[in-house]
Amino acid sequence: MSEDEKQGGTGGRRPLVQEWPLWEVFIRSKQGLDHKHCGSLHATDAKQAIQMARDVYTRRNEGVSIWVVPSNAITASDPGEREAFVDPMADKIFRHPTFYELPDEVKHM
Amino acid sequence: MYTQSMDTDPETRNPVAKVSAVGRPEEQRFQATVDAEGKIEPRDWMPEAYRKTLLRQISQHAHSEIIGMFPEGNWISRAPSLKRKAILIAKVQDEAGHGLYLYSAAETLGQSRDEMMAALHSGRAKYSSIFNYPTLTWADVGMIGWLVDGAAIMNQIPLCRCSYGPYARAMIRVCKEESFHQRQGFDIMLSLSKGTADQKAMAQESLDRWWWPVLAMFGPPDADSVHSGQSAQWKIKRVSNDELRQKFIDATVPQAELLGLRIPDEKLKWNTQTGHYDFGPIDWDDFWRVVNGEGPCNKERLAARVKAYEEGQWVRDAAMAYAVKRKARQHKEAA
């Protein structure tokens, strides 16, 4: 016990040393499906993050596999440049199968 | 559980002034997305007041889940059977989970978990006033599930369509689990209502205490609800306090009848013209007293929360120190 605590002072209460790092959680709900982002949590390391993700995000069979990724390791595209960057390619309609007309004789393709 | 539809932040209590003129192009684009039932995601542009409103609402909601564990947690060691004990533990664990989903959603708006904790522990942040009432009997545990969680479901279902993506997604997960909470509460009430005269009396006494505070959970009447206009425009709040309250009463009265319990409202009466129940006046002075810190358990709840947090500090510190040390060792071995 520090001197300050012995004296009953509250001034000795340290500011929080360090918030536990933030992790993003991805869950595969069943075999055959992709892992899907479901939220985040704080944990000291990857192993603990996996255990906590199990307790927080899969209490009712929501998942068969869990990924955790440090949030600061994710690089994301800029939402402000969404329109320019993720171009819908509306001018390239030939990329879609409906662009091509088939003779009636071809029933399925 | 458990948002409470109220605005206790004086800064945003003047919605008329805050309704933006919708001038700038990014603001127009934002409102157009919201109007078209689109979602706003964390890194999208959003008005500062939208961000602040959501941050306050989501963090209050998260705090309510966390504080909400206390009135029920008190009964885990006193549950009347192993079955009830196992159910209650699972239920309280869910509440912790709901708090974590919501803190996670709130953090996407740019406030750290520590800041939110500090706001709760200092008393600056609010949580649902319903948890400032005591759980004196086992029937109160049933009442929290049946009525408090029942009221929460009414409130939370429209929030699943909230314009802010992370909040909406968290609410979908919460709502899926909430239904178990309400049913386990109703199941407790059902057992008591089929029990001895003493058990029935316990159920009735509990309903007498909880009914009015639960109705107040929906927040002040629409006429006095200051921030509803802006929140509706932003599609954060989609159904008004009074509408939700009416819906809850209409759904709950037949359930009480089935339990053979009397709702403590002399004015409660089915209105054939409106197709709804009429009900008596709510004591809003009591509501505001409790919101402003003078409820039966405000101090106790906050003190219990602060104590738990402080007593867990060394565990959090030790876990962090261990992780840092292990990482350093791994680096050394790799070098």
Short mmCIF file of C-alpha atoms in Angstrom, two decimals:
data_model
loop_
_atom_site.label_atom_id
_atom_site.label_comp_id
_atom_site.label_asym_id
_atom_site.label_seq_id
_atom_site.Cartn_x
_atom_site.Cartn_y
_atom_site.Cartn_z
CA MET A 1 0.00 0.00 0.00
CA SER A 2 1.40 3.39 -0.92
CA GLU A 3 1.83 6.18 1.59
CA ASP A 4 -0.96 8.06 -0.04
CA GLU A 5 -3.41 5.17 0.24
CA LYS A 6 -2.45 4.64 3.89
CA GLN A 7 -3.41 8.21 4.53
CA GLY A 8 -6.73 7.58 2.85
CA GLY A 9 -6.00 10.04 0.10
CA THR A 10 -7.43 9.58 -3.33
CA GLY A 11 -4.68 11.58 -5.00
CA GLY A 12 -2.59 8.44 -5.17
CA ARG A 13 -5.03 6.64 -7.41
CA ARG A 14 -3.07 6.31 -10.58
CA PRO A 15 -4.60 7.35 -13.80
CA LEU A 16 -5.35 4.20 -15.77
CA VAL A 17 -2.03 2.76 -16.80
CA GLN A 18 -3.12 1.71 -20.19
CA GLU A 19 -6.43 0.81 -21.76
CA TRP A 20 -6.34 -2.76 -23.05
CA PRO A 21 -5.82 -2.78 -26.83
CA LEU A 22 -8.85 -2.92 -29.11
CA TRP A 23 -9.47 -5.98 -31.30
CA GLU A 24 -11.93 -6.49 -34.12
CA VAL A 25 -13.80 -9.77 -34.02
CA PHE A 26 -14.78 -11.90 -37.03
CA ILE A 27 -16.97 -14.99 -36.71
CA ARG A 28 -17.63 -17.86 -39.04
CA SER A 29 -21.20 -18.84 -38.22
CA LYS A 30 -20.91 -22.27 -39.80
CA GLN A 31 -18.53 -24.30 -41.91
CA GLY A 32 -18.70 -23.22 -45.51
CA LEU A 33 -19.43 -19.53 -44.79
CA ASP A 34 -17.05 -16.57 -44.61
CA HIS A 35 -15.88 -15.03 -41.38
CA LYS A 36 -17.93 -11.90 -40.81
CA HIS A 37 -17.13 -8.84 -38.73
CA CYS A 38 -19.33 -8.70 -35.64
CA GLY A 39 -17.86 -6.09 -33.32
CA SER A 40 -14.86 -5.30 -31.20
CA LEU A 41 -13.53 -5.84 -27.70
CA HIS A 42 -10.61 -4.99 -25.46
CA ALA A 43 -8.06 -7.65 -24.52
CA THR A 44 -4.43 -7.75 -23.48
CA ASP A 45 -3.29 -10.17 -26.17
CA ALA A 46 -4.57 -12.32 -29.02
CA LYS A 47 -5.18 -15.39 -26.90
CA GLN A 48 -7.28 -13.49 -24.41
CA ALA A 49 -9.09 -11.71 -27.25
CA ILE A 50 -10.14 -15.06 -28.71
CA GLN A 51 -11.43 -16.27 -25.34
CA MET A 52 -13.32 -13.07 -24.72
CA ALA A 53 -14.76 -13.06 -28.24
CA ARG A 54 -16.12 -16.53 -27.53
CA ASP A 55 -17.82 -15.34 -24.34
CA VAL A 56 -19.11 -12.06 -25.72
CA TYR A 57 -20.14 -12.97 -29.26
CA THR A 58 -20.93 -16.70 -29.29
CA ARG A 59 -23.09 -17.57 -26.30
CA ARG A 60 -25.70 -19.30 -28.47
CA ASN A 61 -23.89 -21.27 -31.16
CA GLU A 62 -23.31 -18.17 -33.27
CA GLY A 63 -19.95 -19.38 -34.44
CA VAL A 64 -17.63 -22.28 -35.15
CA SER A 65 -14.49 -20.22 -35.75
CA ILE A 66 -13.23 -16.85 -34.52
CA TRP A 67 -10.65 -14.41 -35.88
CA VAL A 68 -9.37 -11.46 -33.89
CA VAL A 69 -7.33 -8.66 -35.43
CA PRO A 70 -5.76 -5.67 -33.65
CA SER A 71 -7.97 -2.76 -34.72
CA ASN A 72 -4.95 -0.59 -35.50
CA ALA A 73 -3.67 -3.21 -37.95
CA ILE A 74 -6.60 -2.64 -40.30
CA THR A 75 -6.14 -0.34 -43.25
CA ALA A 76 -9.40 0.89 -44.69
CA SER A 77 -10.40 2.76 -47.82
CA ASP A 78 -11.48 6.35 -47.39
CA PRO A 79 -15.29 6.67 -47.19
CA GLY A 80 -15.01 10.24 -48.44
CA GLU A 81 -13.68 8.96 -51.76
CA ARG A 82 -16.11 6.11 -52.00
CA GLU A 83 -17.69 7.25 -55.24
CA ALA A 84 -14.44 7.76 -57.08
CA PHE A 85 -12.68 4.77 -55.60
CA VAL A 86 -15.37 2.14 -55.64
CA ASP A 87 -16.59 3.02 -59.10
CA PRO A 88 -19.84 1.18 -59.85
CA MET A 89 -18.56 0.69 -63.45
CA ALA A 90 -21.99 1.60 -64.76
CA ASP A 91 -20.45 2.29 -68.17
CA LYS A 92 -19.15 -1.25 -68.47
CA ILE A 93 -22.42 -3.07 -68.76
CA PHE A 94 -20.73 -5.73 -70.90
CA ARG A 95 -19.34 -7.13 -67.64
CA HIS A 96 -22.78 -8.49 -66.86
CA PRO A 97 -24.22 -11.58 -68.52
CA THR A 98 -27.50 -9.79 -69.24
CA PHE A 99 -25.63 -7.62 -71.77
CA TYR A 100 -25.55 -10.51 -74.23
CA GLU A 101 -28.58 -11.55 -76.20
CA LEU A 102 -28.89 -15.23 -76.85
CA PRO A 103 -30.79 -16.81 -79.73
CA ASP A 104 -34.04 -18.39 -78.54
CA GLU A 105 -32.74 -21.81 -79.53
CA VAL A 106 -30.23 -21.62 -76.68
CA LYS A 107 -32.39 -22.48 -73.71
CA HIS A 108 -29.80 -22.33 -70.92
CA MET A 109 -26.37 -20.81 -70.73
CA MET B 1 -32.30 -3.98 -21.78
CA TYR B 2 -32.48 -0.84 -21.63
CA THR B 3 -32.50 2.58 -23.08
CA GLN B 4 -34.49 5.28 -21.55
CA SER B 5 -35.90 7.85 -23.83
CA MET B 6 -34.85 11.06 -22.30
CA ASP B 7 -32.40 13.77 -22.85
CA THR B 8 -30.53 14.91 -19.80
CA ASP B 9 -27.89 16.88 -21.60
CA PRO B 10 -28.78 20.57 -21.39
CA GLU B 11 -26.63 21.29 -24.46
CA THR B 12 -28.98 19.50 -26.78
CA ARG B 13 -32.20 20.29 -24.99
CA ASN B 14 -33.09 22.92 -27.50
CA PRO B 15 -33.92 20.89 -30.57
CA VAL B 16 -35.41 23.73 -32.54
CA ALA B 17 -32.14 25.60 -32.53
CA LYS B 18 -30.24 22.42 -33.27
CA VAL B 19 -32.23 21.36 -36.27
CA SER B 20 -29.68 22.23 -38.84
CA ALA B 21 -30.45 24.38 -41.80
CA VAL B 22 -29.09 21.53 -43.95
CA GLY B 23 -26.91 23.79 -45.98
CA ARG B 24 -23.54 22.28 -46.73
CA PRO B 25 -23.26 19.63 -49.45
CA GLU B 26 -21.96 16.94 -47.06
CA GLU B 27 -24.86 17.69 -44.74
CA GLN B 28 -27.33 17.37 -47.58
CA ARG B 29 -25.77 14.10 -48.64
CA PHE B 30 -25.93 12.84 -45.06
CA GLN B 31 -29.61 13.69 -44.68
CA ALA B 32 -30.42 12.23 -48.11
CA THR B 33 -28.80 8.93 -47.09
CA VAL B 34 -30.80 8.90 -43.85
CA ASP B 35 -34.04 9.84 -45.62
CA ALA B 36 -33.54 7.00 -48.08
CA GLU B 37 -33.22 4.55 -45.15
CA GLY B 38 -29.49 4.23 -45.82
CA LYS B 39 -27.00 3.62 -43.01
CA ILE B 40 -24.29 5.88 -41.68
CA GLU B 41 -21.06 4.07 -40.88
CA PRO B 42 -18.32 5.14 -38.45
CA ARG B 43 -15.98 6.90 -40.85
CA ASP B 44 -18.70 8.59 -42.91
CA TRP B 45 -19.22 12.30 -42.53
CA MET B 46 -21.87 13.10 -39.92
CA PRO B 47 -23.07 16.27 -38.18
CA GLU B 48 -21.31 16.82 -34.88
CA ALA B 49 -24.66 16.94 -33.04
CA TYR B 50 -25.64 13.56 -34.55
CA ARG B 51 -22.39 12.07 -33.30
CA LYS B 52 -22.86 13.55 -29.83
CA THR B 53 -26.50 12.49 -29.57
CA LEU B 54 -25.66 8.93 -30.54
CA LEU B 55 -22.64 8.79 -28.30
CA ARG B 56 -24.74 9.89 -25.35
CA GLN B 57 -27.61 7.53 -26.15
CA ILE B 58 -25.48 4.46 -26.87
CA SER B 59 -23.20 4.96 -23.87
CA GLN B 60 -26.22 5.54 -21.60
CA HIS B 61 -27.68 2.37 -22.99
CA ALA B 62 -24.43 0.48 -22.33
CA HIS B 63 -24.22 1.85 -18.78
CA SER B 64 -27.81 0.71 -18.19
CA GLU B 65 -26.91 -2.84 -19.17
CA ILE B 66 -23.97 -2.84 -16.79
CA ILE B 67 -25.80 -1.27 -13.82
CA GLY B 68 -28.77 -3.52 -14.64
CA MET B 69 -26.72 -6.52 -13.56
CA PHE B 70 -26.72 -5.38 -9.93
CA PRO B 71 -30.39 -5.68 -8.96
CA GLU B 72 -30.52 -9.18 -10.46
CA GLY B 73 -27.04 -10.25 -9.45
CA ASN B 74 -28.10 -9.77 -5.84
CA TRP B 75 -30.46 -12.72 -6.29
CA ILE B 76 -28.10 -15.25 -7.88
CA SER B 77 -27.13 -16.73 -4.54
CA ARG B 78 -30.74 -16.64 -3.34
CA ALA B 79 -32.51 -18.11 -6.37
CA PRO B 80 -35.07 -20.67 -5.19
CA SER B 81 -33.76 -23.61 -7.25
CA LEU B 82 -30.73 -24.74 -9.21
CA LYS B 83 -32.68 -24.28 -12.43
CA ARG B 84 -33.59 -20.68 -11.57
CA LYS B 85 -30.02 -20.00 -10.50
CA ALA B 86 -28.56 -21.29 -13.78
CA ILE B 87 -31.08 -19.24 -15.77
CA LEU B 88 -30.37 -16.10 -13.78
CA ILE B 89 -26.60 -16.46 -14.21
CA ALA B 90 -27.07 -16.83 -17.98
CA LYS B 91 -29.35 -13.81 -18.01
CA VAL B 92 -26.95 -11.60 -16.07
CA GLN B 93 -24.12 -12.75 -18.34
CA ASP B 94 -26.21 -11.65 -21.32
CA GLU B 95 -26.61 -8.20 -19.78
CA ALA B 96 -22.82 -7.92 -19.51
CA GLY B 97 -22.62 -8.98 -23.15
CA HIS B 98 -25.18 -6.35 -24.16
CA GLY B 99 -23.14 -3.71 -22.37
CA LEU B 100 -20.05 -4.82 -24.29
CA TYR B 101 -21.77 -4.79 -27.70
CA LEU B 102 -22.96 -1.29 -26.99
CA TYR B 103 -19.65 0.08 -25.67
CA SER B 104 -18.08 -1.35 -28.80
CA ALA B 105 -20.64 0.51 -30.95
CA ALA B 106 -20.16 3.74 -28.97
CA GLU B 107 -16.37 3.57 -29.35
CA THR B 108 -16.76 3.80 -33.13
CA LEU B 109 -17.95 7.38 -32.54
CA GLY B 110 -14.58 8.35 -31.15
CA GLN B 111 -14.79 8.08 -27.38
CA SER B 112 -12.57 5.64 -25.52
CA ARG B 113 -13.91 2.98 -23.19
CA ASP B 114 -12.01 4.54 -20.32
CA GLU B 115 -13.65 7.91 -20.90
CA MET B 116 -17.07 6.29 -20.86
CA MET B 117 -16.25 4.38 -17.68
CA ALA B 118 -15.02 7.56 -16.04
CA ALA B 119 -18.26 9.35 -17.00
CA LEU B 120 -20.35 6.58 -15.45
CA HIS B 121 -18.29 6.30 -12.28
CA SER B 122 -18.21 10.03 -11.64
CA GLY B 123 -22.00 10.20 -11.96
CA ARG B 124 -21.82 12.45 -15.03
CA ALA B 125 -23.35 9.82 -17.30
CA LYS B 126 -26.89 8.58 -16.78
CA TYR B 127 -28.32 5.09 -16.95
CA SER B 128 -31.90 3.86 -16.93
CA SER B 129 -33.59 5.06 -13.76
CA ILE B 130 -35.44 1.77 -13.35
CA PHE B 131 -32.34 0.22 -11.75
CA ASN B 132 -32.44 2.71 -8.94
CA TYR B 133 -35.37 0.78 -7.49
CA PRO B 134 -34.60 -2.14 -5.17
CA THR B 135 -35.21 -5.86 -5.76
CA LEU B 136 -36.70 -6.75 -2.39
CA THR B 137 -38.24 -10.13 -3.22
CA TRP B 138 -37.76 -13.00 -5.67
CA ALA B 139 -40.88 -11.79 -7.48
CA ASP B 140 -38.92 -8.64 -8.35
CA VAL B 141 -36.52 -10.77 -10.40
CA GLY B 142 -39.51 -12.08 -12.36
CA MET B 143 -40.81 -8.53 -12.68
CA ILE B 144 -37.53 -7.26 -14.15
CA GLY B 145 -37.66 -9.93 -16.85
CA TRP B 146 -41.34 -9.70 -17.61
CA LEU B 147 -41.90 -5.93 -17.39
CA VAL B 148 -38.53 -4.18 -17.51
CA ASP B 149 -37.16 -6.35 -20.31
CA GLY B 150 -40.59 -6.36 -21.92
CA ALA B 151 -40.55 -2.55 -21.99
CA ALA B 152 -36.99 -2.63 -23.27
CA ILE B 153 -37.97 -4.85 -26.19
CA MET B 154 -40.66 -2.36 -27.23
CA ASN B 155 -38.02 0.35 -27.20
CA GLN B 156 -35.26 -1.64 -28.82
CA ILE B 157 -37.03 -3.20 -31.78
CA PRO B 158 -37.32 0.13 -33.62
CA LEU B 159 -33.66 0.80 -32.76
CA CYS B 160 -32.68 -2.18 -34.93
CA ARG B 161 -33.50 0.14 -37.85
CA CYS B 162 -31.58 3.11 -36.46
CA SER B 163 -29.63 5.08 -39.08
CA TYR B 164 -26.27 4.44 -37.42
CA GLY B 165 -24.98 1.06 -38.61
CA PRO B 166 -23.02 -0.15 -35.57
CA TYR B 167 -25.88 0.73 -33.17
CA ALA B 168 -28.48 -0.96 -35.37
CA ARG B 169 -26.35 -4.11 -35.63
CA ALA B 170 -25.74 -4.23 -31.89
CA MET B 171 -29.48 -3.86 -31.28
CA ILE B 172 -30.30 -6.76 -33.58
CA ARG B 173 -28.03 -8.97 -31.52
CA VAL B 174 -29.49 -7.64 -28.26
CA CYS B 175 -33.10 -8.12 -29.37
CA LYS B 176 -32.47 -11.76 -30.28
CA GLU B 177 -31.40 -12.43 -26.70
CA GLU B 178 -33.92 -10.19 -24.98
CA SER B 179 -36.83 -12.44 -25.76
CA PHE B 180 -35.36 -15.15 -23.51
CA HIS B 181 -35.11 -12.55 -20.74
CA GLN B 182 -38.75 -11.60 -20.93
CA ARG B 183 -39.99 -15.16 -21.08
CA GLN B 184 -37.90 -16.33 -18.14
CA GLY B 185 -39.36 -13.42 -16.14
CA PHE B 186 -42.89 -14.29 -17.15
CA ASP B 187 -42.17 -17.92 -16.24
CA ILE B 188 -41.19 -16.86 -12.72
CA MET B 189 -44.43 -14.85 -12.42
CA LEU B 190 -46.43 -17.79 -13.75
CA SER B 191 -44.99 -20.10 -11.09
CA LEU B 192 -45.72 -17.60 -8.34
CA SER B 193 -49.25 -16.98 -9.58
CA LYS B 194 -49.97 -20.70 -9.48
CA GLY B 195 -48.38 -21.02 -6.05
CA THR B 196 -49.48 -20.55 -2.46
CA ALA B 197 -51.43 -17.54 -1.22
CA ASP B 198 -48.16 -16.07 0.06
CA GLN B 199 -46.49 -16.47 -3.32
CA LYS B 200 -49.43 -14.84 -5.07
CA ALA B 201 -49.34 -11.97 -2.62
CA MET B 202 -45.61 -11.59 -3.24
CA ALA B 203 -46.25 -11.35 -6.99
CA GLN B 204 -48.99 -8.75 -6.51
CA GLU B 205 -46.92 -6.67 -4.11
CA SER B 206 -44.08 -6.66 -6.60
CA LEU B 207 -46.32 -5.56 -9.48
CA ASP B 208 -47.69 -2.77 -7.28
CA ARG B 209 -44.17 -1.39 -6.86
CA TRP B 210 -42.88 -1.87 -10.42
CA TRP B 211 -45.80 -0.92 -12.64
CA TRP B 212 -45.47 2.87 -12.55
CA PRO B 213 -41.66 3.06 -12.69
CA VAL B 214 -41.76 0.71 -15.71
CA LEU B 215 -44.25 2.98 -17.52
CA ALA B 216 -41.92 5.91 -16.81
CA MET B 217 -39.06 4.01 -18.50
CA PHE B 218 -40.44 5.09 -21.88
CA GLY B 219 -39.54 8.64 -21.00
CA PRO B 220 -41.51 11.89 -20.65
CA PRO B 221 -44.73 12.44 -22.63
CA ASP B 222 -44.19 13.45 -26.24
CA ALA B 223 -45.36 16.97 -25.48
CA ASP B 224 -42.42 17.44 -23.06
CA SER B 225 -39.88 15.30 -24.83
CA VAL B 226 -37.37 17.80 -26.02
CA HIS B 227 -35.10 15.98 -28.39
CA SER B 228 -37.52 13.70 -30.19
CA GLY B 229 -37.89 15.96 -33.22
CA GLN B 230 -34.24 15.99 -34.16
CA SER B 231 -33.77 12.30 -33.31
CA ALA B 232 -36.71 11.42 -35.55
CA GLN B 233 -35.28 13.47 -38.41
CA TRP B 234 -32.03 11.55 -38.02
CA LYS B 235 -33.90 8.25 -37.74
CA ILE B 236 -32.32 7.46 -34.40
CA LYS B 237 -35.63 7.43 -32.59
CA ARG B 238 -38.38 6.15 -34.82
CA VAL B 239 -41.35 5.68 -32.51
CA SER B 240 -42.40 8.25 -29.90
CA ASN B 241 -42.34 7.68 -26.14
CA ASP B 242 -46.14 7.80 -25.82
CA GLU B 243 -46.72 5.40 -28.71
CA LEU B 244 -44.28 2.88 -27.23
CA ARG B 245 -45.82 3.23 -23.78
CA GLN B 246 -49.30 2.63 -25.16
CA LYS B 247 -48.12 -0.39 -27.12
CA PHE B 248 -46.53 -1.81 -23.99
CA ILE B 249 -49.66 -1.32 -21.88
CA ASP B 250 -51.89 -2.86 -24.54
CA ALA B 251 -49.64 -5.92 -24.72
CA THR B 252 -49.10 -6.30 -20.98
CA VAL B 253 -52.58 -5.92 -19.49
CA PRO B 254 -53.87 -9.25 -20.92
CA GLN B 255 -50.71 -10.97 -19.62
CA ALA B 256 -51.38 -9.62 -16.12
CA GLU B 257 -54.95 -10.87 -16.35
CA LEU B 258 -53.67 -14.29 -17.30
CA LEU B 259 -51.44 -14.24 -14.23
CA GLY B 260 -54.41 -13.20 -12.10
CA LEU B 261 -52.61 -10.01 -11.05
CA ARG B 262 -54.26 -6.63 -10.63
CA ILE B 263 -52.58 -3.65 -12.27
CA PRO B 264 -52.40 -0.85 -9.72
CA ASP B 265 -54.21 1.76 -11.79
CA GLU B 266 -57.83 2.66 -10.98
CA LYS B 267 -58.17 4.47 -14.30
CA LEU B 268 -57.00 1.56 -16.44
CA LYS B 269 -59.82 0.73 -18.82
CA TRP B 270 -60.25 -0.65 -22.32
CA ASN B 271 -61.40 2.05 -24.70
CA THR B 272 -63.47 0.53 -27.47
CA GLN B 273 -63.28 3.71 -29.53
CA THR B 274 -59.50 4.01 -29.64
CA GLY B 275 -58.83 0.29 -29.45
CA HIS B 276 -56.33 0.96 -26.65
CA TYR B 277 -56.27 0.98 -22.88
CA ASP B 278 -56.77 4.31 -21.15
CA PHE B 279 -54.56 4.73 -18.10
CA GLY B 280 -54.00 7.07 -15.17
CA PRO B 281 -51.44 9.86 -14.82
CA ILE B 282 -47.78 9.01 -14.29
CA ASP B 283 -45.92 10.67 -11.42
CA TRP B 284 -43.23 12.51 -13.39
CA ASP B 285 -41.94 14.28 -10.30
CA ASP B 286 -40.92 10.89 -8.93
CA PHE B 287 -39.30 10.00 -12.27
CA TRP B 288 -37.18 13.15 -12.34
CA ARG B 289 -36.30 12.75 -8.67
CA VAL B 290 -34.88 9.31 -9.44
CA VAL B 291 -33.15 10.46 -12.64
CA ASN B 292 -31.53 13.27 -10.72
CA GLY B 293 -30.05 10.99 -8.10
CA GLU B 294 -32.67 10.80 -5.35
CA GLY B 295 -34.04 7.31 -6.07
CA PRO B 296 -33.96 4.56 -3.45
CA CYS B 297 -30.76 2.94 -4.80
CA ASN B 298 -28.86 5.52 -6.89
CA LYS B 299 -25.96 5.77 -4.47
CA GLU B 300 -25.85 2.05 -3.76
CA ARG B 301 -25.76 1.07 -7.44
CA LEU B 302 -23.03 3.49 -8.37
CA ALA B 303 -21.00 2.63 -5.27
CA ALA B 304 -21.25 -1.10 -6.08
CA ARG B 305 -20.12 -0.43 -9.65
CA VAL B 306 -17.18 1.75 -8.62
CA LYS B 307 -16.12 -0.79 -5.99
CA ALA B 308 -16.19 -3.66 -8.49
CA TYR B 309 -14.18 -1.61 -10.96
CA GLU B 310 -11.56 -0.49 -8.47
CA GLU B 311 -11.17 -3.94 -6.97
CA GLY B 312 -10.62 -5.34 -10.43
CA GLN B 313 -7.95 -2.79 -11.32
CA TRP B 314 -5.03 -4.92 -10.17
CA VAL B 315 -6.28 -7.80 -12.30
CA ARG B 316 -6.45 -5.61 -15.39
CA ASP B 317 -3.01 -4.17 -14.62
CA ALA B 318 -1.51 -7.61 -14.04
CA ALA B 319 -2.98 -9.02 -17.26
CA MET B 320 -1.61 -6.08 -19.23
CA ALA B 321 1.82 -6.32 -17.60
CA TYR B 322 1.92 -10.05 -18.37
CA ALA B 323 1.04 -9.47 -22.02
CA VAL B 324 3.70 -6.78 -22.38
CA LYS B 325 6.32 -9.01 -20.75
CA ARG B 326 5.45 -11.97 -22.94
CA LYS B 327 5.65 -9.88 -26.05
CA ALA B 328 9.06 -8.55 -25.01
CA ARG B 329 10.27 -12.10 -24.41
CA GLN B 330 9.04 -13.24 -27.81
CA HIS B 331 10.86 -10.35 -29.48
CA LYS B 332 14.04 -11.28 -27.63
CA GLU B 333 13.80 -14.92 -28.63
CA ALA B 334 13.17 -13.96 -32.21
CA ALA B 335 16.17 -11.63 -32.24
#
